[in-house]
């Protein structure tokens, strides 16, 4: 709750100052990441590293081929199939 309140008060630029890998290390449950391999905003290597620092062996990363930071209709379907399969 405190983290959420801090995010609401702070500007969006404050997210740049978060060490996401240190935050992921604090998460005990599995994380699931879907990332486009053509993302020009967030390099897919960030997601690969996030998976590496995750403590949970059930964490997973799926790459959507040809997708950028956002997904078109077909890429979205692929991403949702990954999610359904992961949760299945």
mmCIF file of N, CA and C in Angstrom:
data_model
loop_
_atom_site.group_PDB
_atom_site.id
_atom_site.type_symbol
_atom_site.label_atom_id
_atom_site.label_comp_id
_atom_site.label_asym_id
_atom_site.label_seq_id
_atom_site.Cartn_x
_atom_site.Cartn_y
_atom_site.Cartn_z
ATOM 1 N N UNK A 1 0.829 -1.195 0.000
ATOM 2 C CA UNK A 1 0.000 0.000 0.000
ATOM 3 C C UNK A 1 0.866 1.249 0.000
ATOM 4 N N UNK A 2 1.895 1.294 0.801
ATOM 5 C CA UNK A 2 2.777 2.463 0.850
ATOM 6 C C UNK A 2 3.429 2.697 -0.505
ATOM 7 N N UNK A 3 3.849 1.638 -1.159
ATOM 8 C CA UNK A 3 4.477 1.765 -2.473
ATOM 9 C C UNK A 3 3.494 2.399 -3.461
ATOM 10 N N UNK A 4 2.253 1.969 -3.435
ATOM 11 C CA UNK A 4 1.242 2.510 -4.349
ATOM 12 C C UNK A 4 1.018 3.982 -4.076
ATOM 13 N N UNK A 5 0.921 4.369 -2.814
ATOM 14 C CA UNK A 5 0.721 5.769 -2.471
ATOM 15 C C UNK A 5 1.891 6.608 -2.966
ATOM 16 N N UNK A 6 3.099 6.092 -2.820
ATOM 17 C CA UNK A 6 4.279 6.812 -3.270
ATOM 18 C C UNK A 6 4.206 7.027 -4.783
ATOM 19 N N UNK A 7 3.798 6.002 -5.525
ATOM 20 C CA UNK A 7 3.720 6.101 -6.984
ATOM 21 C C UNK A 7 2.673 7.115 -7.412
ATOM 22 N N UNK A 8 1.569 7.187 -6.693
ATOM 23 C CA UNK A 8 0.515 8.127 -7.051
ATOM 24 C C UNK A 8 0.996 9.559 -6.829
ATOM 25 N N UNK A 9 1.704 9.818 -5.777
ATOM 26 C CA UNK A 9 2.170 11.167 -5.472
ATOM 27 C C UNK A 9 3.309 11.603 -6.369
ATOM 28 N N UNK A 10 4.229 10.680 -6.698
ATOM 29 C CA UNK A 10 5.420 11.038 -7.451
ATOM 30 C C UNK A 10 5.116 11.152 -8.938
ATOM 31 N N UNK A 11 5.979 11.849 -9.611
ATOM 32 C CA UNK A 11 5.808 11.989 -11.065
ATOM 33 C C UNK A 11 6.179 10.684 -11.751
ATOM 34 N N UNK A 12 5.690 10.481 -12.985
ATOM 35 C CA UNK A 12 6.058 9.261 -13.723
ATOM 36 C C UNK A 12 7.559 9.112 -13.916
ATOM 37 N N UNK A 13 8.285 10.220 -13.937
ATOM 38 C CA UNK A 13 9.726 10.153 -14.119
ATOM 39 C C UNK A 13 10.416 9.432 -12.962
ATOM 40 N N UNK A 14 9.763 9.373 -11.794
ATOM 41 C CA UNK A 14 10.378 8.717 -10.643
ATOM 42 C C UNK A 14 10.572 7.229 -10.885
ATOM 43 N N UNK A 15 9.790 6.639 -11.788
ATOM 44 C CA UNK A 15 9.936 5.214 -12.101
ATOM 45 C C UNK A 15 11.311 4.923 -12.693
ATOM 46 N N UNK A 16 11.907 5.904 -13.327
ATOM 47 C CA UNK A 16 13.240 5.735 -13.901
ATOM 48 C C UNK A 16 14.260 5.444 -12.812
ATOM 49 N N UNK A 17 14.016 5.942 -11.613
ATOM 50 C CA UNK A 17 14.960 5.775 -10.510
ATOM 51 C C UNK A 17 14.807 4.456 -9.765
ATOM 52 N N UNK A 18 13.842 3.640 -10.152
ATOM 53 C CA UNK A 18 13.629 2.352 -9.483
ATOM 54 C C UNK A 18 14.588 1.326 -10.070
ATOM 55 N N UNK A 19 15.274 0.597 -9.205
ATOM 56 C CA UNK A 19 16.104 -0.514 -9.662
ATOM 57 C C UNK A 19 15.186 -1.734 -9.734
ATOM 58 N N UNK A 20 14.667 -1.980 -10.921
ATOM 59 C CA UNK A 20 13.654 -3.021 -11.088
ATOM 60 C C UNK A 20 14.182 -4.398 -10.702
ATOM 61 N N UNK A 21 15.455 -4.626 -10.909
ATOM 62 C CA UNK A 21 16.017 -5.938 -10.583
ATOM 63 C C UNK A 21 16.063 -6.166 -9.071
ATOM 64 N N UNK A 22 16.345 -5.126 -8.317
ATOM 65 C CA UNK A 22 16.313 -5.248 -6.853
ATOM 66 C C UNK A 22 14.878 -5.472 -6.380
ATOM 67 N N UNK A 23 13.923 -4.835 -7.033
ATOM 68 C CA UNK A 23 12.514 -5.034 -6.672
ATOM 69 C C UNK A 23 12.075 -6.456 -6.998
ATOM 70 N N UNK A 24 12.486 -6.980 -8.137
ATOM 71 C CA UNK A 24 12.121 -8.352 -8.520
ATOM 72 C C UNK A 24 12.697 -9.362 -7.535
ATOM 73 N N UNK A 25 13.886 -9.106 -7.028
ATOM 74 C CA UNK A 25 14.498 -10.011 -6.044
ATOM 75 C C UNK A 25 13.641 -10.139 -4.787
ATOM 76 N N UNK A 26 12.805 -9.155 -4.515
ATOM 77 C CA UNK A 26 11.950 -9.167 -3.326
ATOM 78 C C UNK A 26 10.667 -9.987 -3.538
ATOM 79 N N UNK A 27 10.400 -10.376 -4.773
ATOM 80 C CA UNK A 27 9.160 -11.079 -5.095
ATOM 81 C C UNK A 27 9.373 -12.583 -4.968
ATOM 82 N N UNK A 28 8.573 -13.234 -4.149
ATOM 83 C CA UNK A 28 8.702 -14.675 -3.953
ATOM 84 C C UNK A 28 7.876 -15.477 -4.959
ATOM 85 N N UNK A 29 6.763 -14.932 -5.400
ATOM 86 C CA UNK A 29 5.905 -15.672 -6.319
ATOM 87 C C UNK A 29 6.472 -15.633 -7.737
ATOM 88 N N UNK A 30 6.004 -16.525 -8.590
ATOM 89 C CA UNK A 30 6.503 -16.529 -9.971
ATOM 90 C C UNK A 30 6.109 -15.249 -10.713
ATOM 91 N N UNK A 31 6.966 -14.826 -11.609
ATOM 92 C CA UNK A 31 6.632 -13.712 -12.493
ATOM 93 C C UNK A 31 6.580 -14.245 -13.922
ATOM 94 N N UNK A 32 5.726 -13.648 -14.715
ATOM 95 C CA UNK A 32 5.584 -14.049 -16.116
ATOM 96 C C UNK A 32 5.695 -12.794 -16.963
ATOM 97 N N UNK A 33 6.614 -12.808 -17.897
ATOM 98 C CA UNK A 33 6.886 -11.642 -18.731
ATOM 99 C C UNK A 33 6.643 -12.006 -20.190
ATOM 100 N N UNK A 34 5.935 -11.144 -20.898
ATOM 101 C CA UNK A 34 5.750 -11.278 -22.342
ATOM 102 C C UNK A 34 6.365 -10.033 -22.964
ATOM 103 N N UNK A 35 7.286 -10.239 -23.907
ATOM 104 C CA UNK A 35 8.044 -9.109 -24.458
ATOM 105 C C UNK A 35 8.186 -9.285 -25.966
ATOM 106 N N UNK A 36 8.089 -8.187 -26.697
ATOM 107 C CA UNK A 36 8.313 -8.222 -28.137
ATOM 108 C C UNK A 36 9.793 -8.179 -28.464
ATOM 109 N N UNK A 37 10.220 -8.990 -29.414
ATOM 110 C CA UNK A 37 11.646 -9.026 -29.733
ATOM 111 C C UNK A 37 12.101 -7.813 -30.547
ATOM 112 N N UNK A 38 11.158 -7.010 -31.033
ATOM 113 C CA UNK A 38 11.504 -5.803 -31.791
ATOM 114 C C UNK A 38 11.219 -4.526 -30.993
ATOM 115 N N UNK A 39 11.102 -4.662 -29.673
ATOM 116 C CA UNK A 39 10.804 -3.518 -28.808
ATOM 117 C C UNK A 39 11.960 -2.521 -28.864
ATOM 118 N N UNK A 40 11.671 -1.294 -29.282
ATOM 119 C CA UNK A 40 12.690 -0.234 -29.367
ATOM 120 C C UNK A 40 12.660 0.671 -28.145
ATOM 121 N N UNK A 41 11.670 0.496 -27.280
ATOM 122 C CA UNK A 41 11.560 1.322 -26.076
ATOM 123 C C UNK A 41 12.226 0.631 -24.895
ATOM 124 N N UNK A 42 11.917 -0.640 -24.681
ATOM 125 C CA UNK A 42 12.530 -1.433 -23.613
ATOM 126 C C UNK A 42 13.183 -2.635 -24.279
ATOM 127 N N UNK A 43 14.498 -2.663 -24.253
ATOM 128 C CA UNK A 43 15.249 -3.752 -24.880
ATOM 129 C C UNK A 43 14.849 -5.085 -24.246
ATOM 130 N N UNK A 44 14.583 -6.099 -25.051
ATOM 131 C CA UNK A 44 14.205 -7.410 -24.510
ATOM 132 C C UNK A 44 15.233 -7.983 -23.524
ATOM 133 N N UNK A 45 16.454 -7.537 -23.605
ATOM 134 C CA UNK A 45 17.464 -8.028 -22.644
ATOM 135 C C UNK A 45 17.116 -7.657 -21.210
ATOM 136 N N UNK A 46 16.352 -6.579 -21.012
ATOM 137 C CA UNK A 46 15.911 -6.223 -19.665
ATOM 138 C C UNK A 46 15.005 -7.312 -19.100
ATOM 139 N N UNK A 47 14.132 -7.841 -19.927
ATOM 140 C CA UNK A 47 13.249 -8.922 -19.480
ATOM 141 C C UNK A 47 14.029 -10.200 -19.232
ATOM 142 N N UNK A 48 15.015 -10.457 -20.074
ATOM 143 C CA UNK A 48 15.857 -11.643 -19.864
ATOM 144 C C UNK A 48 16.579 -11.552 -18.524
ATOM 145 N N UNK A 49 17.093 -10.369 -18.207
ATOM 146 C CA UNK A 49 17.776 -10.198 -16.923
ATOM 147 C C UNK A 49 16.781 -10.292 -15.765
ATOM 148 N N UNK A 50 15.587 -9.746 -15.958
ATOM 149 C CA UNK A 50 14.561 -9.835 -14.912
ATOM 150 C C UNK A 50 14.263 -11.289 -14.584
ATOM 151 N N UNK A 51 14.170 -12.106 -15.598
ATOM 152 C CA UNK A 51 13.930 -13.532 -15.384
ATOM 153 C C UNK A 51 15.087 -14.167 -14.618
ATOM 154 N N UNK A 52 16.299 -13.774 -14.941
ATOM 155 C CA UNK A 52 17.473 -14.334 -14.272
ATOM 156 C C UNK A 52 17.519 -13.990 -12.789
ATOM 157 N N UNK A 53 17.077 -12.787 -12.419
ATOM 158 C CA UNK A 53 17.146 -12.393 -11.009
ATOM 159 C C UNK A 53 15.950 -12.877 -10.198
ATOM 160 N N UNK A 54 14.912 -13.345 -10.878
ATOM 161 C CA UNK A 54 13.750 -13.871 -10.168
ATOM 162 C C UNK A 54 14.160 -15.086 -9.339
ATOM 163 N N UNK A 55 13.671 -15.122 -8.103
ATOM 164 C CA UNK A 55 14.011 -16.227 -7.201
ATOM 165 C C UNK A 55 13.167 -17.468 -7.437
ATOM 166 N N UNK A 56 12.089 -17.316 -8.168
ATOM 167 C CA UNK A 56 11.141 -18.416 -8.312
ATOM 168 C C UNK A 56 11.407 -19.191 -9.599
ATOM 169 N N UNK A 57 11.602 -20.481 -9.485
ATOM 170 C CA UNK A 57 11.919 -21.313 -10.648
ATOM 171 C C UNK A 57 10.742 -21.448 -11.614
ATOM 172 N N UNK A 58 9.535 -21.051 -11.187
ATOM 173 C CA UNK A 58 8.373 -21.098 -12.071
ATOM 174 C C UNK A 58 8.211 -19.817 -12.896
ATOM 175 N N UNK A 59 9.062 -18.827 -12.662
ATOM 176 C CA UNK A 59 9.020 -17.608 -13.468
ATOM 177 C C UNK A 59 9.370 -17.950 -14.904
ATOM 178 N N UNK A 60 8.803 -17.176 -15.836
ATOM 179 C CA UNK A 60 9.035 -17.480 -17.240
ATOM 180 C C UNK A 60 8.970 -16.207 -18.076
ATOM 181 N N UNK A 61 9.591 -16.270 -19.238
ATOM 182 C CA UNK A 61 9.598 -15.190 -20.214
ATOM 183 C C UNK A 61 9.221 -15.769 -21.562
ATOM 184 N N UNK A 62 8.296 -15.122 -22.230
ATOM 185 C CA UNK A 62 7.924 -15.490 -23.591
ATOM 186 C C UNK A 62 8.174 -14.289 -24.489
ATOM 187 N N UNK A 63 8.771 -14.548 -25.635
ATOM 188 C CA UNK A 63 9.071 -13.507 -26.608
ATOM 189 C C UNK A 63 8.073 -13.608 -27.759
ATOM 190 N N UNK A 64 7.490 -12.474 -28.110
ATOM 191 C CA UNK A 64 6.582 -12.411 -29.249
ATOM 192 C C UNK A 64 7.397 -11.917 -30.439
ATOM 193 N N UNK A 65 7.591 -12.795 -31.403
ATOM 194 C CA UNK A 65 8.393 -12.481 -32.583
ATOM 195 C C UNK A 65 7.733 -11.374 -33.409
ATOM 196 N N UNK A 66 8.541 -10.402 -33.797
ATOM 197 C CA UNK A 66 8.073 -9.313 -34.641
ATOM 198 C C UNK A 66 7.365 -8.197 -33.904
ATOM 199 N N UNK A 67 7.114 -8.373 -32.619
ATOM 200 C CA UNK A 67 6.376 -7.372 -31.841
ATOM 201 C C UNK A 67 7.320 -6.322 -31.286
ATOM 202 N N UNK A 68 6.806 -5.102 -31.228
ATOM 203 C CA UNK A 68 7.531 -4.012 -30.600
ATOM 204 C C UNK A 68 7.065 -3.838 -29.167
ATOM 205 N N UNK A 69 6.980 -2.566 -28.730
ATOM 206 C CA UNK A 69 6.553 -2.280 -27.359
ATOM 207 C C UNK A 69 5.059 -2.539 -27.184
ATOM 208 N N UNK A 70 4.309 -2.374 -28.250
ATOM 209 C CA UNK A 70 2.887 -2.695 -28.258
ATOM 210 C C UNK A 70 2.650 -3.822 -29.247
ATOM 211 N N UNK A 71 1.521 -4.456 -29.128
ATOM 212 C CA UNK A 71 1.231 -5.608 -29.984
ATOM 213 C C UNK A 71 0.093 -5.278 -30.943
ATOM 214 N N UNK A 72 0.206 -5.759 -32.181
ATOM 215 C CA UNK A 72 -0.933 -5.694 -33.090
ATOM 216 C C UNK A 72 -1.891 -6.823 -32.718
ATOM 217 N N UNK A 73 -2.955 -6.971 -33.449
ATOM 218 C CA UNK A 73 -3.984 -7.959 -33.097
ATOM 219 C C UNK A 73 -3.424 -9.384 -33.026
ATOM 220 N N UNK A 74 -2.669 -9.782 -34.034
ATOM 221 C CA UNK A 74 -2.128 -11.147 -34.072
ATOM 222 C C UNK A 74 -1.097 -11.359 -32.962
ATOM 223 N N UNK A 75 -0.251 -10.371 -32.733
ATOM 224 C CA UNK A 75 0.741 -10.465 -31.662
ATOM 225 C C UNK A 75 0.061 -10.523 -30.299
ATOM 226 N N UNK A 76 -1.027 -9.780 -30.146
ATOM 227 C CA UNK A 76 -1.794 -9.829 -28.900
ATOM 228 C C UNK A 76 -2.360 -11.220 -28.678
ATOM 229 N N UNK A 77 -2.893 -11.822 -29.728
ATOM 230 C CA UNK A 77 -3.406 -13.192 -29.610
ATOM 231 C C UNK A 77 -2.301 -14.148 -29.188
ATOM 232 N N UNK A 78 -1.125 -13.983 -29.781
ATOM 233 C CA UNK A 78 0.014 -14.820 -29.411
ATOM 234 C C UNK A 78 0.358 -14.619 -27.933
ATOM 235 N N UNK A 79 0.406 -13.366 -27.505
ATOM 236 C CA UNK A 79 0.722 -13.060 -26.109
ATOM 237 C C UNK A 79 -0.318 -13.673 -25.168
ATOM 238 N N UNK A 80 -1.585 -13.568 -25.520
ATOM 239 C CA UNK A 80 -2.646 -14.121 -24.674
ATOM 240 C C UNK A 80 -2.581 -15.646 -24.648
ATOM 241 N N UNK A 81 -2.204 -16.258 -25.755
ATOM 242 C CA UNK A 81 -2.026 -17.721 -25.770
ATOM 243 C C UNK A 81 -0.911 -18.113 -24.815
ATOM 244 N N UNK A 82 0.164 -17.316 -24.786
ATOM 245 C CA UNK A 82 1.253 -17.571 -23.838
ATOM 246 C C UNK A 82 0.761 -17.486 -22.405
ATOM 247 N N UNK A 83 -0.044 -16.454 -22.122
ATOM 248 C CA UNK A 83 -0.565 -16.255 -20.760
ATOM 249 C C UNK A 83 -1.477 -17.421 -20.364
ATOM 250 N N UNK A 84 -2.381 -17.782 -21.239
ATOM 251 C CA UNK A 84 -3.308 -18.888 -20.947
ATOM 252 C C UNK A 84 -2.538 -20.192 -20.716
ATOM 253 N N UNK A 85 -1.544 -20.429 -21.553
ATOM 254 C CA UNK A 85 -0.726 -21.620 -21.387
ATOM 255 C C UNK A 85 0.021 -21.603 -20.056
ATOM 256 N N UNK A 86 0.560 -20.447 -19.693
ATOM 257 C CA UNK A 86 1.301 -20.333 -18.427
ATOM 258 C C UNK A 86 0.393 -20.574 -17.227
ATOM 259 N N UNK A 87 -0.789 -19.996 -17.290
ATOM 260 C CA UNK A 87 -1.715 -20.126 -16.157
ATOM 261 C C UNK A 87 -2.447 -21.456 -16.128
ATOM 262 N N UNK A 88 -2.455 -22.137 -17.305
ATOM 263 C CA UNK A 88 -3.213 -23.369 -17.478
ATOM 264 C C UNK A 88 -2.860 -24.432 -16.532
#
